[in-house]
Amino acid sequence: MKKFTDKIKSDPYYKAWLKEAWPYLTGAILLSVFQIVSLAAAGSPWGVSGTLANWGAWLYKLVGGSVDKWYYFASDAAQAKLAAGPLQDPGTLRNLGLIAGALFAVLIASGFKFKKIKTWKQIVAAVLGGLLMGYGARIAFGCNIGALYSGIASLSLSGWVYAAFLFLGAIVGSKLLVKYFM
Amino acid sequence: MSKEVELDCMGEACPVPLIKCEKALEGMDVGDVLICQIDHSCAMKNVPEWAREQGHNVEIEEVDDGEWEVIIEKVK
């Protein structure tokens, strides 16, 4: 067994295809191709964070809550989606696939590791960042996938506006990062 | 005599390892070696990329599953 894994590890195709990071261009082309596949299969553009809001609604329902009166879920389409359940939701399947795919990629590259939390700052930054991103993504009706990537892919001006302000936000974020994390 | 500096970037996500490496290398002399310990796969791409772009000698060593040492020799 040891011999077998050693043989795989030194195989140039294993290294190039599964172990080492692919070039950005390869990633860009594959992302573009598969977002078209996803659009064709699901009937709506690729998004990630909208599904997370639905997951929240389903979890809330699970513990006895109701989102029927919430403005965000008020439309007939949103209500129909919630009533159909997670297994009928392409976004849910796609997000689960994303997580499974990422896990598979890191396992097959033997790069899986539980990382230690180094400082309390990391916890604060992760929680605060997650809340702000989640809130921002819903208020803007999309995250960097739904609003930016799929927006631009749909030839929508809003995607480009999103890109400009994303860039400004990244500048501010980098300054804060250097100030509080370095 | 050139010196070796170890930089612990374990548990740090992008772009923290890259900025830390930039800062550390700034304060070092030509011929010195910076050993950057990383367990974030994105940093494994951008740290060596940046160092090679700067013209330094770069070597990568896989220490364990998901752990690497990026060894940068300052050449200018």
XYZ file of C-alpha atoms in Angstrom, chain A residues 11-154:
144
model
C 3.275 10.547 -10.805
C 3.529 13.716 -12.922
C -0.158 13.542 -13.952
C -1.271 13.247 -10.325
C 0.835 16.294 -9.493
C -0.380 18.410 -12.387
C -4.078 17.420 -12.277
C -4.881 16.709 -8.643
C -2.113 17.959 -6.380
C -0.951 21.349 -7.534
C -3.129 24.396 -8.049
C -4.439 24.864 -11.571
C -3.591 28.065 -13.442
C -6.094 30.924 -12.984
C -7.029 30.701 -16.673
C -8.022 27.033 -16.382
C -10.158 27.871 -13.369
C -11.800 30.785 -15.159
C -12.681 28.709 -18.222
C -14.084 25.828 -16.147
C -16.117 28.207 -13.980
C -17.598 29.794 -17.097
C -18.457 26.462 -18.683
C -20.047 25.045 -15.541
C -22.064 28.171 -14.749
C -23.612 27.761 -18.223
C -24.336 24.102 -17.425
C -25.847 25.184 -14.114
C -27.965 27.878 -15.788
C -29.260 25.355 -18.314
C -30.010 22.730 -15.676
C -31.506 24.942 -12.964
C -33.150 27.573 -15.164
C -31.763 30.473 -13.146
C -28.281 32.024 -12.917
C -25.717 30.726 -10.448
C -26.039 32.097 -6.919
C -24.807 31.022 -3.515
C -25.951 33.285 -0.701
C -29.661 33.417 -1.638
C -29.779 29.702 -0.881
C -28.223 30.353 2.535
C -31.184 32.618 3.352
C -33.536 29.779 2.381
C -31.549 27.386 4.581
C -32.104 29.845 7.429
C -35.831 29.900 6.729
C -36.033 26.083 6.671
C -34.063 25.846 9.911
C -36.342 28.447 11.491
C -39.392 26.429 10.370
C -37.820 23.299 11.802
C -37.826 24.816 15.277
C -41.429 25.973 14.878
C -40.910 29.462 13.440
C -42.721 30.960 10.457
C -41.388 33.320 7.806
C -44.717 33.605 5.934
C -45.121 37.234 6.935
C -41.505 38.255 6.286
C -41.160 40.778 3.495
C -38.126 38.978 2.061
C -40.069 35.715 1.602
C -43.403 37.393 0.720
C -43.436 36.656 -3.032
C -45.340 33.645 -4.354
C -42.134 32.310 -5.916
C -40.264 32.458 -2.596
C -43.178 30.821 -0.770
C -43.412 28.059 -3.399
C -39.673 27.409 -3.109
C -39.840 27.183 0.679
C -42.921 24.934 0.518
C -41.188 22.560 -1.936
C -38.346 21.943 0.538
C -34.552 21.797 0.224
C -34.409 18.602 -1.837
C -36.348 20.283 -4.677
C -34.087 23.345 -4.633
C -31.314 23.453 -7.259
C -29.452 26.071 -5.203
C -29.290 23.750 -2.197
C -28.016 20.841 -4.278
C -25.452 23.103 -5.942
C -24.183 24.499 -2.635
C -23.896 20.999 -1.181
C -22.059 19.939 -4.333
C -19.722 22.890 -3.917
C -18.834 21.852 -0.367
C -18.478 18.171 -1.310
C -16.360 19.060 -4.346
C -14.045 21.300 -2.340
C -13.641 18.575 0.288
C -12.946 15.957 -2.380
C -10.343 18.187 -4.058
C -8.460 18.844 -0.834
C -8.629 15.182 0.253
C -7.327 13.835 -3.047
C -4.484 16.368 -2.946
C -3.800 15.115 0.633
C -4.051 18.691 1.844
C -6.789 18.258 4.461
C -6.049 19.738 7.853
C -7.956 21.011 10.865
C -6.517 24.440 11.413
C -5.942 25.893 14.827
C -7.568 29.136 15.785
C -4.621 31.359 16.511
C -6.055 34.404 18.222
C -9.426 35.658 19.456
C -9.134 38.289 16.737
C -9.704 35.604 14.112
C -12.991 34.611 15.775
C -14.170 38.214 15.984
C -13.175 38.881 12.371
C -14.826 35.682 11.101
C -18.115 36.258 12.945
C -18.248 39.966 12.147
C -17.213 39.389 8.529
C -19.773 36.626 8.100
C -22.599 38.735 9.512
C -21.694 41.758 7.381
C -21.308 39.665 4.215
C -24.572 37.823 4.817
C -26.493 40.994 5.584
C -24.909 42.886 2.679
C -25.550 40.075 0.225
C -29.270 39.949 1.051
C -29.726 43.730 1.100
C -27.975 43.918 -2.300
C -29.983 40.931 -3.617
C -26.841 38.980 -4.338
C -23.309 38.183 -3.306
C -20.178 38.202 -5.459
C -21.598 35.199 -7.305
C -25.285 36.047 -7.808
C -24.928 39.814 -8.193
C -21.394 40.175 -9.561
C -20.559 37.056 -11.546
C -24.032 36.128 -12.760
C -24.924 39.821 -13.098
C -22.072 40.474 -15.509
C -22.670 37.153 -17.281
C -26.297 38.256 -17.861
